[in-house]
Tab-separated table of C-alpha atoms and ligand atoms in Angstrom:
chain	number	residue	atom	x	y	z
A	266	UNK	CA	26.959	32.900	-23.855
A	267	UNK	CA	25.819	35.681	-20.814
A	268	UNK	CA	27.629	36.068	-17.982
A	269	UNK	CA	26.950	37.538	-14.999
A	270	UNK	CA	24.092	40.507	-13.471
A	271	UNK	CA	21.974	40.631	-10.801
A	272	UNK	CA	17.612	39.373	-10.423
A	273	UNK	CA	15.452	41.917	-12.174
A	274	UNK	CA	14.902	41.644	-15.409
A	275	UNK	CA	11.654	41.862	-17.445
A	276	UNK	CA	10.398	37.704	-17.975
A	277	UNK	CA	10.058	38.183	-21.987
A	278	UNK	CA	6.960	36.962	-24.126
A	279	UNK	CA	8.472	32.918	-22.634
A	280	UNK	CA	7.045	33.155	-19.594
A	281	UNK	CA	3.877	31.323	-19.077
A	282	UNK	CA	0.063	33.548	-19.096
A	283	UNK	CA	1.467	36.247	-17.012
A	284	UNK	CA	-0.651	36.856	-14.696
A	285	UNK	CA	0.636	39.878	-12.499
A	286	UNK	CA	2.931	42.032	-12.337
A	287	UNK	CA	4.928	43.129	-9.373
A	288	UNK	CA	5.196	46.093	-7.579
A	289	UNK	CA	9.215	45.983	-5.468
A	290	UNK	CA	7.386	44.671	-2.705
A	291	UNK	CA	10.599	45.851	-0.569
A	292	UNK	CA	9.323	49.247	-1.837
A	293	UNK	CA	10.049	50.321	2.595
A	294	UNK	CA	12.520	49.252	1.763
A	295	UNK	CA	14.190	47.636	5.119
A	296	UNK	CA	16.632	44.304	4.084
A	297	UNK	CA	18.305	45.564	1.323
A	298	UNK	CA	19.426	48.391	3.696
A	299	UNK	CA	20.405	46.299	6.522
A	300	UNK	CA	17.430	46.793	8.599
A	301	UNK	CA	17.265	44.072	10.526
A	302	UNK	CA	14.567	41.852	9.250
A	303	UNK	CA	10.983	42.797	10.186
A	304	UNK	CA	8.191	43.824	12.176
A	305	UNK	CA	10.125	41.775	14.956
A	306	UNK	CA	12.905	43.857	16.225
A	307	UNK	CA	11.309	44.538	19.969
A	308	UNK	CA	11.251	41.170	20.826
A	309	UNK	CA	14.461	40.012	19.516
A	310	UNK	CA	16.867	42.860	20.772
A	311	UNK	CA	14.619	41.845	24.393
A	312	UNK	CA	15.562	37.998	23.883
A	313	UNK	CA	19.508	38.366	23.561
A	314	UNK	CA	22.159	41.426	22.449
A	315	UNK	CA	23.118	40.568	19.847
A	316	UNK	CA	26.774	42.320	19.809
A	317	UNK	CA	29.964	42.365	20.742
A	318	UNK	CA	31.445	38.524	21.523
A	319	UNK	CA	28.968	37.763	22.795
A	320	UNK	CA	27.614	33.759	23.862
A	321	UNK	CA	25.572	34.864	20.576
A	322	UNK	CA	27.832	36.250	18.429
A	323	UNK	CA	30.427	32.733	18.713
A	324	UNK	CA	26.776	30.228	18.451
A	325	UNK	CA	26.460	31.630	15.101
A	326	UNK	CA	30.262	31.643	14.106
A	327	UNK	CA	29.847	28.141	15.382
A	328	UNK	CA	27.387	28.002	13.299
A	329	UNK	CA	28.890	29.427	11.157
A	330	UNK	CA	31.701	27.446	10.539
A	331	UNK	CA	30.153	24.357	10.500
A	332	UNK	CA	27.080	24.875	8.266
A	333	UNK	CA	29.766	26.278	5.307
A	334	UNK	CA	33.118	25.279	6.003
A	335	UNK	CA	34.694	26.598	3.444
A	336	UNK	CA	33.586	29.695	4.166
A	337	UNK	CA	36.245	31.664	6.784
A	338	UNK	CA	34.166	33.818	9.517
A	339	UNK	CA	36.895	35.701	10.193
A	340	UNK	CA	38.240	36.724	6.646
A	341	UNK	CA	34.676	37.733	6.563
A	342	UNK	CA	34.440	35.243	3.993
A	343	UNK	CA	29.896	35.513	4.397
A	344	UNK	CA	30.232	38.953	2.695
A	345	UNK	CA	33.009	38.813	0.358
A	346	UNK	CA	30.583	39.109	-2.507
A	347	UNK	CA	29.508	41.680	-1.778
A	348	UNK	CA	25.741	40.619	-1.754
A	349	UNK	CA	24.218	43.356	0.712
A	350	UNK	CA	24.642	46.196	-0.849
A	351	UNK	CA	23.416	45.370	-4.422
A	352	UNK	CA	19.862	45.821	-3.744
A	353	UNK	CA	18.515	44.940	-7.077
A	354	UNK	CA	19.518	41.476	-5.754
A	355	UNK	CA	15.531	41.723	-4.304
A	356	UNK	CA	14.057	43.674	-6.098
A	357	UNK	CA	11.006	42.551	-8.569
A	358	UNK	CA	10.636	45.702	-10.102
A	359	UNK	CA	9.795	44.492	-14.289
A	360	UNK	CA	9.506	41.310	-12.815
A	361	UNK	CA	6.255	39.495	-14.473
A	362	UNK	CA	4.774	37.132	-12.111
A	363	UNK	CA	3.931	33.567	-14.741
A	364	UNK	CA	1.658	31.702	-12.331
A	365	UNK	CA	-2.637	31.655	-11.826
A	366	UNK	CA	-3.638	32.498	-8.489
A	367	UNK	CA	-6.431	30.074	-7.549
A	368	UNK	CA	-9.117	30.956	-4.475
A	369	UNK	CA	-8.581	27.437	-2.651
A	370	UNK	CA	-12.377	27.333	-2.429
A	371	UNK	CA	-13.398	27.352	-5.603
A	372	UNK	CA	-11.686	23.954	-6.382
A	373	UNK	CA	-12.177	19.907	-4.955
A	374	UNK	CA	-9.377	17.977	-4.464
A	375	UNK	CA	-10.219	16.492	-7.556
A	376	UNK	CA	-10.424	19.768	-9.784
A	377	UNK	CA	-6.420	20.274	-7.904
A	378	UNK	CA	-5.321	16.958	-9.281
A	379	UNK	CA	-7.428	17.245	-12.775
A	380	UNK	CA	-5.777	20.807	-13.266
A	381	UNK	CA	-2.519	20.994	-12.257
A	382	UNK	CA	-1.372	17.304	-10.674
A	383	UNK	CA	-1.588	15.551	-13.743
A	384	UNK	CA	-1.034	18.542	-16.011
A	385	UNK	CA	2.284	19.388	-13.551
A	386	UNK	CA	1.273	22.703	-13.805
A	387	UNK	CA	2.528	24.602	-11.118
A	388	UNK	CA	-0.562	27.160	-9.401
A	389	UNK	CA	-0.235	29.251	-6.394
A	390	UNK	CA	-3.517	28.735	-4.088
A	391	UNK	CA	-4.587	31.657	-1.898
A	392	UNK	CA	-7.665	30.912	1.039
A	393	UNK	CA	-5.444	27.683	2.243
A	394	UNK	CA	-4.045	28.984	4.831
A	395	UNK	CA	-6.618	31.626	6.881
A	396	UNK	CA	-7.755	29.359	8.897
A	397	UNK	CA	-4.760	28.086	9.837
A	398	UNK	CA	-2.957	29.100	13.505
A	399	UNK	CA	0.500	30.227	11.915
A	400	UNK	CA	-1.269	32.408	9.728
A	401	UNK	CA	-2.121	34.582	12.955
A	402	UNK	CA	0.876	33.105	15.027
A	403	UNK	CA	4.020	32.479	12.891
A	404	UNK	CA	6.029	36.335	13.258
A	405	UNK	CA	8.817	36.500	14.684
A	406	UNK	CA	7.598	37.483	18.600
A	407	UNK	CA	5.367	35.229	19.028
A	408	UNK	CA	7.030	32.254	17.669
A	409	UNK	CA	10.179	34.302	20.030
A	410	UNK	CA	8.247	33.508	22.530
A	411	UNK	CA	6.311	30.135	22.485
A	412	UNK	CA	9.958	28.314	20.925
A	413	UNK	CA	12.607	30.591	21.217
A	414	UNK	CA	14.805	28.064	23.095
A	415	UNK	CA	14.617	25.589	20.551
A	416	UNK	CA	16.904	25.022	18.770
A	417	UNK	CA	15.890	24.956	14.844
A	418	UNK	CA	18.609	23.005	12.284
A	419	UNK	CA	19.457	25.945	10.713
A	420	UNK	CA	22.709	23.476	7.888
A	421	UNK	CA	24.592	20.721	7.959
A	422	UNK	CA	28.071	20.234	8.907
A	423	UNK	CA	30.526	18.192	7.113
A	424	UNK	CA	29.555	14.991	7.485
A	425	UNK	CA	26.296	15.250	7.008
A	426	UNK	CA	24.703	16.149	10.426
A	427	UNK	CA	22.312	18.808	11.501
A	428	UNK	CA	23.540	21.996	12.419
A	429	UNK	CA	21.788	24.167	15.143
A	430	UNK	CA	21.164	27.811	16.541
A	431	UNK	CA	17.919	28.347	19.331
A	432	UNK	CA	15.650	30.437	17.445
A	433	UNK	CA	15.889	33.440	19.943
A	434	UNK	CA	19.214	33.239	18.635
A	435	UNK	CA	19.004	32.883	14.846
A	436	UNK	CA	16.154	36.299	14.925
A	437	UNK	CA	19.231	37.964	16.704
A	438	UNK	CA	21.755	37.292	13.785
A	439	UNK	CA	18.998	37.900	11.133
A	440	UNK	CA	18.278	41.305	12.458
A	441	UNK	CA	21.434	42.757	13.775
A	442	UNK	CA	23.228	44.501	11.725
A	443	UNK	CA	26.908	43.298	11.684
A	444	UNK	CA	24.893	39.993	10.725
A	445	UNK	CA	22.392	38.005	7.916
A	446	UNK	CA	22.188	41.693	6.697
A	447	UNK	CA	26.103	41.863	5.893
A	448	UNK	CA	25.947	38.035	5.082
A	449	UNK	CA	25.818	37.093	0.931
A	450	UNK	CA	23.617	34.229	1.453
A	451	UNK	CA	22.460	33.934	5.363
A	452	UNK	CA	21.838	31.356	7.318
A	453	UNK	CA	18.434	29.321	6.359
A	454	UNK	CA	16.377	27.689	9.042
A	455	UNK	CA	15.135	24.566	7.215
A	456	UNK	CA	13.286	22.320	10.321
A	457	UNK	CA	12.465	18.702	9.187
A	458	UNK	CA	9.033	18.817	11.303
A	459	UNK	CA	9.560	16.016	13.807
A	460	UNK	CA	7.179	14.596	16.312
A	461	UNK	CA	10.124	13.886	18.232
A	462	UNK	CA	11.046	17.064	19.271
A	463	UNK	CA	9.430	19.707	21.230
A	464	UNK	CA	9.559	22.693	18.258
A	465	UNK	CA	7.837	19.896	15.903
A	466	UNK	CA	5.034	18.625	18.243
A	467	UNK	CA	4.133	22.713	18.984
A	468	UNK	CA	4.373	23.678	14.920
A	469	UNK	CA	3.030	20.354	14.085
A	470	UNK	CA	-0.397	22.107	15.608
A	471	UNK	CA	-0.259	24.778	13.674
A	472	UNK	CA	-0.946	23.944	10.639
A	473	UNK	CA	-3.761	21.559	8.244
A	474	UNK	CA	-2.163	19.300	5.394
A	475	UNK	CA	-5.319	20.872	3.562
A	476	UNK	CA	-7.287	18.592	1.141
A	477	UNK	CA	-6.033	18.490	-2.172
A	478	UNK	CA	-2.146	17.588	-0.709
A	479	UNK	CA	-4.578	14.726	1.844
A	480	UNK	CA	-3.494	12.191	0.175
A	481	UNK	CA	-0.097	11.550	1.027
A	482	UNK	CA	0.193	8.054	-0.160
A	483	UNK	CA	4.164	7.497	1.492
A	484	UNK	CA	1.985	7.761	5.010
A	485	UNK	CA	0.939	3.975	4.562
A	486	UNK	CA	5.451	3.226	5.172
A	487	UNK	CA	4.784	4.297	8.458
A	488	UNK	CA	6.222	7.619	9.722
A	489	UNK	CA	9.162	5.934	11.581
A	490	UNK	CA	10.722	4.290	7.524
A	491	UNK	CA	9.482	7.089	5.518
A	492	UNK	CA	12.237	9.965	5.282
A	493	UNK	CA	11.455	13.091	6.600
A	494	UNK	CA	8.596	14.497	4.588
A	495	UNK	CA	7.807	18.131	6.108
A	496	UNK	CA	10.071	21.501	7.114
A	497	UNK	CA	9.670	24.651	9.127
A	498	UNK	CA	11.415	26.382	6.826
A	499	UNK	CA	12.592	30.270	8.100
A	500	UNK	CA	15.027	33.076	7.098
A	501	UNK	CA	16.342	36.446	6.243
A	502	UNK	CA	16.179	38.201	2.542
A	503	UNK	CA	19.022	36.594	0.414
A	504	UNK	CA	18.633	32.743	2.614
A	505	UNK	CA	17.362	30.587	-0.011
A	506	UNK	CA	17.351	27.710	-1.412
A	507	UNK	CA	19.511	26.987	-4.585
A	508	UNK	CA	19.000	25.539	-8.102
A	509	UNK	CA	16.768	21.719	-7.710
A	510	UNK	CA	14.307	19.750	-8.083
A	511	UNK	CA	12.400	17.394	-4.736
A	512	UNK	CA	13.512	13.985	-3.828
A	513	UNK	CA	12.302	10.726	-5.681
A	514	UNK	CA	10.073	12.463	-7.777
A	515	UNK	CA	7.914	14.031	-5.211
A	516	UNK	CA	5.968	17.272	-5.058
A	517	UNK	CA	5.497	19.554	-3.357
A	518	UNK	CA	3.194	22.130	-1.340
A	519	UNK	CA	5.055	25.633	0.149
A	520	UNK	CA	3.069	28.093	2.444
A	521	UNK	CA	4.706	31.232	3.351
A	522	UNK	CA	3.354	32.964	6.227
A	523	UNK	CA	5.142	36.204	6.233
A	524	UNK	CA	7.383	37.569	4.034
A	525	UNK	CA	7.962	37.186	0.125
A	526	UNK	CA	9.729	34.321	-1.858
A	527	UNK	CA	10.665	34.571	-5.144
A	528	UNK	CA	9.957	31.705	-7.148
A	529	UNK	CA	11.930	31.130	-10.842
A	530	UNK	CA	10.595	27.764	-12.265
A	531	UNK	CA	11.302	25.312	-15.241
A	532	UNK	CA	9.848	22.555	-16.687
A	533	UNK	CA	10.946	18.892	-16.416
A	534	UNK	CA	12.613	18.284	-18.928
A	535	UNK	CA	15.115	21.238	-18.960
A	536	UNK	CA	19.515	20.655	-18.979
A	537	UNK	CA	20.350	20.356	-15.966
A	538	UNK	CA	24.185	21.615	-17.017
A	539	UNK	CA	21.647	25.015	-18.079
A	540	UNK	CA	19.845	25.952	-14.593
A	541	UNK	CA	22.752	24.414	-13.180
A	542	UNK	CA	25.830	25.645	-14.989
A	543	UNK	CA	29.033	24.382	-13.350
A	544	UNK	CA	31.461	27.024	-10.533
A	545	UNK	CA	28.199	28.958	-9.864
A	546	UNK	CA	27.975	28.922	-6.472
A	547	UNK	CA	25.069	26.759	-4.337
A	548	UNK	CA	22.893	29.196	-3.129
A	549	UNK	CA	20.323	30.913	-4.491
A	550	UNK	CA	21.462	34.211	-3.589
A	551	UNK	CA	24.544	34.076	-6.924
A	552	UNK	CA	21.738	32.119	-9.028
A	553	UNK	CA	19.610	35.218	-9.054
A	554	UNK	CA	22.614	36.839	-9.791
A	555	UNK	CA	24.668	34.787	-12.259
A	556	UNK	CA	21.889	32.476	-14.045
A	557	UNK	CA	19.475	34.244	-13.753
A	558	UNK	CA	20.024	37.170	-16.212
A	559	UNK	CA	21.480	34.519	-18.662
A	560	UNK	CA	18.305	33.287	-18.252
A	561	UNK	CA	16.903	36.562	-20.374
A	562	UNK	CA	19.260	37.119	-22.834
A	563	UNK	CA	18.492	36.616	-26.305
A	564	UNK	CA	20.744	33.434	-26.954
A	565	UNK	CA	19.321	31.504	-24.010
A	566	UNK	CA	18.820	27.797	-25.524
A	567	UNK	CA	16.631	26.654	-22.723
A	568	UNK	CA	13.287	27.504	-22.054
A	569	UNK	CA	12.891	30.354	-20.042
A	570	UNK	CA	11.873	30.543	-16.334
A	571	UNK	CA	8.514	31.142	-14.972
A	572	UNK	CA	8.657	33.595	-12.782
A	573	UNK	CA	6.694	34.347	-9.278
A	574	UNK	CA	7.150	36.319	-5.873
A	575	UNK	CA	5.096	34.499	-3.401
A	576	UNK	CA	3.549	36.485	-0.592
A	577	UNK	CA	2.247	35.802	2.946
A	578	UNK	CA	-0.888	33.752	2.372
A	579	UNK	CA	-0.388	32.221	-0.919
A	580	UNK	CA	0.711	28.330	-1.409
A	581	UNK	CA	2.881	26.971	-4.673
A	582	UNK	CA	2.033	23.611	-5.739
A	583	UNK	CA	5.457	22.497	-7.111
A	584	UNK	CA	4.944	19.892	-9.273
A	585	UNK	CA	6.564	16.657	-9.772
A	586	UNK	CA	9.865	17.020	-11.748
A	587	UNK	CA	10.351	20.887	-12.019
A	588	UNK	CA	13.410	22.805	-11.294
A	589	UNK	CA	13.175	25.499	-9.103
A	590	UNK	CA	14.971	28.046	-7.020
A	591	UNK	CA	13.967	30.132	-4.225
A	592	UNK	CA	15.281	33.774	-2.271
A	593	UNK	CA	13.660	35.170	0.079
A	594	UNK	CA	13.066	39.384	-0.270
A	595	UNK	CA	12.892	39.883	3.272
A	596	UNK	CA	12.314	38.059	6.591
A	597	UNK	CA	9.721	34.694	5.770
A	598	UNK	CA	8.890	32.029	7.816
A	599	UNK	CA	7.074	28.993	5.835
A	600	UNK	CA	5.935	25.621	6.041
A	601	UNK	CA	6.337	22.978	3.197
A	602	UNK	CA	5.849	19.660	2.299
A	603	UNK	CA	6.147	17.437	0.128
A	604	UNK	CA	4.493	14.359	-1.249
A	605	UNK	CA	3.487	10.893	-3.049
A	606	UNK	CA	-0.071	10.909	-4.569
A	607	UNK	CA	-2.046	9.506	-7.711
A	608	UNK	CA	-0.315	11.208	-9.619
A	609	UNK	CA	2.629	10.670	-9.419
A	610	UNK	CA	2.591	7.909	-7.911
A	611	UNK	CA	5.064	5.553	-11.236
A	612	UNK	CA	7.937	8.067	-10.748
A	613	UNK	CA	8.237	7.673	-6.868
A	614	UNK	CA	7.623	4.286	-6.587
A	615	UNK	CA	10.584	4.542	-9.102
A	616	UNK	CA	12.832	6.072	-7.299
A	617	UNK	CA	11.800	5.194	-4.070
A	618	UNK	CA	12.121	1.939	-5.150
A	619	UNK	CA	15.851	2.015	-6.311
A	620	UNK	CA	17.083	4.546	-3.521
A	621	UNK	CA	15.270	3.156	-1.021
A	622	UNK	CA	15.056	-0.507	-1.044
A	623	UNK	CA	13.949	-0.844	2.313
A	624	UNK	CA	11.261	2.007	2.645
A	625	UNK	CA	9.275	0.374	-0.577
A	626	UNK	CA	9.450	-3.345	0.350
A	627	UNK	CA	6.910	-2.283	3.510
A	628	UNK	CA	5.446	0.822	1.391
A	629	UNK	CA	4.336	-1.963	-0.654
A	630	UNK	CA	3.293	-4.577	1.242
A	631	UNK	CA	0.914	-1.766	2.832
A	632	UNK	CA	-0.514	-0.474	-1.034
A	633	UNK	CA	-1.539	-4.366	-1.161
A	634	UNK	CA	-3.337	-4.239	1.165
A	635	UNK	CA	-4.951	-0.367	0.401
A	636	UNK	CA	-3.780	0.261	-3.371
A	637	UNK	CA	-3.505	-2.622	-4.960
A	638	UNK	CA	-5.166	-0.355	-7.777
A	639	UNK	CA	-0.969	1.891	-7.557
A	640	UNK	CA	-0.032	-1.982	-6.935
A	641	UNK	CA	-1.062	-2.873	-10.633
A	642	UNK	CA	0.600	0.334	-11.568
A	643	UNK	CA	3.964	-0.599	-9.905
A	644	UNK	CA	3.786	-4.802	-11.165
A	645	UNK	CA	3.385	-2.448	-14.893
A	646	UNK	CA	6.871	-0.445	-14.175
A	647	UNK	CA	8.398	-3.825	-13.585
A	648	UNK	CA	6.645	-5.595	-16.532
A	649	UNK	CA	7.702	-3.248	-18.248
A	650	UNK	CA	12.048	-3.375	-17.142
A	651	UNK	CA	11.465	1.194	-16.492
A	652	UNK	CA	10.844	-0.246	-12.194
A	653	UNK	CA	14.810	0.447	-12.971
A	654	UNK	CA	15.216	-2.755	-11.368
A	655	UNK	CA	13.631	-5.181	-13.158
A	656	UNK	CA	12.133	-7.517	-10.420
A	657	UNK	CA	8.352	-7.314	-10.339
A	658	UNK	CA	7.211	-5.569	-7.513
A	659	UNK	CA	4.734	-8.875	-6.859
A	660	UNK	CA	8.019	-10.309	-6.217
A	661	UNK	CA	10.123	-8.231	-3.577
A	662	UNK	CA	7.444	-7.837	-1.535
A	663	UNK	CA	8.572	-10.645	0.204
A	664	UNK	CA	12.057	-10.806	1.014
A	665	UNK	CA	11.089	-7.623	2.887
A	666	UNK	CA	14.294	-6.743	2.744
A	667	UNK	CA	12.873	-3.644	5.036
A	668	UNK	CA	15.186	-4.473	7.741
A	669	UNK	CA	16.797	-2.850	10.482
A	670	UNK	CA	17.913	0.993	9.108
A	671	UNK	CA	15.721	1.675	12.623
A	672	UNK	CA	16.207	4.773	13.422
A	673	UNK	CA	18.181	4.084	16.261
A	674	UNK	CA	17.715	8.021	16.821
A	675	UNK	CA	15.812	8.918	20.078
A	676	UNK	CA	15.356	12.062	20.042
A	677	UNK	CA	18.714	12.851	22.376
A	678	UNK	CA	20.266	16.122	21.401
A	679	UNK	CA	24.259	17.181	22.298
A	680	UNK	CA	23.256	19.496	24.573
A	681	UNK	CA	24.667	23.108	23.121
A	682	UNK	CA	22.905	26.395	21.716
A	683	UNK	CA	25.134	25.615	18.109
A	684	UNK	CA	25.606	22.405	16.956
A	685	UNK	CA	25.616	18.725	14.915
A	686	UNK	CA	24.098	16.139	15.678
A	687	UNK	CA	21.499	13.511	13.047
A	688	UNK	CA	18.441	14.868	12.583
A	689	UNK	CA	16.150	13.665	15.616
A	690	UNK	CA	18.334	12.120	17.092
A	691	UNK	CA	21.849	11.010	18.694
A	692	UNK	CA	25.205	11.802	17.683
A	693	UNK	CA	26.743	8.003	17.686
A	694	UNK	CA	30.009	7.467	19.060
A	695	UNK	CA	31.216	7.082	16.022
A	696	UNK	CA	29.804	9.318	12.945
A	697	UNK	CA	29.301	7.609	10.133
A	698	UNK	CA	29.099	9.447	6.636
A	699	UNK	CA	25.964	8.916	4.336
A	700	UNK	CA	27.395	8.295	0.767
A	701	UNK	CA	27.616	11.251	-2.181
A	702	UNK	CA	29.709	14.949	-2.040
A	703	UNK	CA	29.830	17.660	0.506
A	704	UNK	CA	27.423	15.590	2.852
A	705	UNK	CA	24.717	14.519	0.460
A	706	UNK	CA	23.203	11.095	0.865
A	707	UNK	CA	19.853	10.388	1.977
A	708	UNK	CA	19.974	8.598	5.250
A	709	UNK	CA	18.954	5.115	5.683
A	710	UNK	CA	15.973	6.052	7.106
A	711	UNK	CA	16.439	9.920	6.169
A	712	UNK	CA	16.075	12.326	4.877
A	713	UNK	CA	13.573	12.872	1.542
A	714	UNK	CA	16.967	14.102	0.651
A	715	UNK	CA	19.799	13.509	2.959
A	716	UNK	CA	22.446	15.385	4.327
A	717	UNK	CA	22.863	18.230	2.711
A	718	UNK	CA	21.263	21.348	1.473
A	719	UNK	CA	23.791	24.068	0.207
A	720	UNK	CA	21.362	24.338	-1.715
A	721	UNK	CA	19.813	26.324	0.639
A	722	UNK	CA	22.475	28.415	1.797
A	723	UNK	CA	22.506	26.359	5.369
A	724	UNK	CA	19.557	24.925	5.893
A	725	UNK	CA	19.212	21.544	5.982
A	726	UNK	CA	15.812	20.133	3.388
A	727	UNK	CA	14.695	18.640	0.767
A	728	UNK	CA	16.985	17.955	-1.359
A	729	UNK	CA	18.102	17.456	-5.047
A	730	UNK	CA	17.409	16.204	-8.753
A	731	UNK	CA	17.202	13.249	-10.181
A	732	UNK	CA	20.540	11.740	-9.064
A	733	UNK	CA	19.935	7.893	-8.888
A	734	UNK	CA	18.246	7.464	-6.029
A	735	UNK	CA	20.351	4.759	-4.768
A	736	UNK	CA	23.667	7.105	-4.365
A	737	UNK	CA	21.513	8.871	-2.226
A	738	UNK	CA	21.109	6.090	0.479
A	739	UNK	CA	23.014	4.778	3.601
A	740	UNK	CA	22.954	1.603	5.166
A	741	UNK	CA	22.498	1.362	8.902
A	742	UNK	CA	20.870	3.693	10.972
A	743	UNK	CA	23.216	5.903	12.703
A	744	UNK	CA	21.617	8.582	10.441
A	745	UNK	CA	22.830	12.290	9.057
A	746	UNK	CA	20.323	15.287	9.347
A	747	UNK	CA	17.346	14.050	6.821
A	748	UNK	CA	18.137	17.471	4.500
A	749	UNK	CA	15.360	18.112	1.985
A	750	UNK	CA	17.884	18.966	-1.323
A	751	UNK	CA	20.457	17.396	-1.114
A	752	UNK	CA	23.723	18.138	-3.259
A	753	UNK	CA	23.639	16.352	-6.279
B	856	AKG	O1	11.454	28.111	1.020
B	856	AKG	C1	12.226	27.749	0.096
B	856	AKG	O2	13.517	27.928	0.496
B	856	AKG	C2	11.719	27.063	-0.951
B	856	AKG	C3	11.872	24.717	-0.556
B	856	AKG	C4	12.208	24.288	-1.896
B	856	AKG	O3	12.413	24.619	-2.916
B	856	AKG	C5	11.202	23.019	-1.648
B	856	AKG	O4	11.400	22.786	-0.200
B	856	AKG	O5	12.431	21.921	-2.012
C-alpha cells in the first residue's frame, strides 16, 4: 500500500459535494518560507527579542522539553523531519473543499438540528462570528498588548500537567525564523478557557456561543463538575491536531478568527487503524505528510477524507463520531467548544455514564428536574443494556457516587514563565498521574478529554476517540491538565 508523500493532492469523486476549489492560501507564502507569523511582527518584536541565549530562549527550550520530552532540543530533533523545507505540506493547490458553506442568518437553530446535527453532517457556517469582539480584536498584536503577560497552555508534560508559556514569548517563538518557522510541528496554544484565570475571563467576553450550539446540556452538571469544554487555540504553520474523535461522543464547533486551517474528516465508523496507522508520529504535520497521500491512492480501502480549508470568519461544525485531523497553514487564532445537545445526548450519556460516573450522577439529577424526556432516553438505554453499566439511570441517581472529586484546584499557579501545572490549579505536592499512557488520561473533573494532547503538537486540548471512557477517568482531585485530545 501507499507509503508516504506530502499532502496536497486533489481529492476525487469520493469527496462529497465539492463546492469550492481552493486557491493556495499561502500564495503570499510567508510560513513556508520561514517568514515570521503573519502580520504582527512589529508588536512581537517590541515585546521580546527572540534571539540569542535570552530568557525567551530558555523558556521556549524548557517548554519544548516538557511538552515533548521524546525530542531533544539541543540535537535539533524539533526539525529532524525537515517539514519546514517541504512547502508542499502547506500548499492547498489542487485541494477540493468538500463542505458546504451556509450563512448562519439563513438557518434557525431547529433547522440546523434537522439538517446537520441529527444526520451528523459536518458543515461550515459563515457569518457566525461577525459581531464578536474576537473578530476584531483577536489579532496577534492586540492580544499581545492585552494578554502578553498571561501564560497559555502549549502542551502537557509527561505527567499530564500543563506546560505554559507567556503569550509574548509564544508570539516571539511563532515569528522568529529559528523557532516555529523551522520546527516540524511547532508548539500550539490549546488553552482551556477557564474563568478562574485572567486570560480565560478576558477571552470569554469576546465571543458568544451561537444559538445553534447553545443548548449545551452538560452545563446542567455544573461548571465545576463538567469537564473543560471550550478552548482558545493559536498556532503557527504546521502546528495542529492529530487524527482523533472528540471525547465523550461530544460534537464541536470551531470558529476561526485568523488564518487558515486545513481539515481532513472521515465519517463515523471509519476503522481506526486505517486513519491512525501504527508507526506514524502523532502530529498533524506527520499525518498530512504520511497518511493523507495514502487516502488518495487507488487502493485506499476506506472512505476518502473530506478536505476543508477553513478561512477567517468560518465556523466548522464537527458532529459526534467524526475522525478529524487539522493543520494550521499559517498563524491561526480560533475558539472551539464541545457540547452535548438533544441530538447527540444518547451517545454522550453512554460515554459519560461509563467514563465519568460521578459527573453523570450529578448530571442525571439535574436532567431529572429539567429534561425528563432525556432521562427517559437514559432509562431506555439502561433497559436495553446500552449504557454500558447495565444499571438503570433511575437507580443510579440516588447513589451519587459523585462525592468529592472536588476541584481542589484553585487557581494559584506556580509562577514561572514556562512551567507545568495542573489545569486551573496548583500542582499538588506529590503529583499523581492519571492512568493511561503518555499522560493520556482523563482527569477526575478535568478535561473533556484529558491529559495528553500530543494529538496536536504541544497543545493540550480536546481529546481522543472512542476509548472506553472508563480508562480515562482518574480518581481524586489532584489532576493533571485537562486537555481536549487525549491519547488513545
Ligand atoms: O483547531 C484545531 O487544531 C482543531 C481542534 C480539534 O480538532 C478539536 O478541537 O477537536
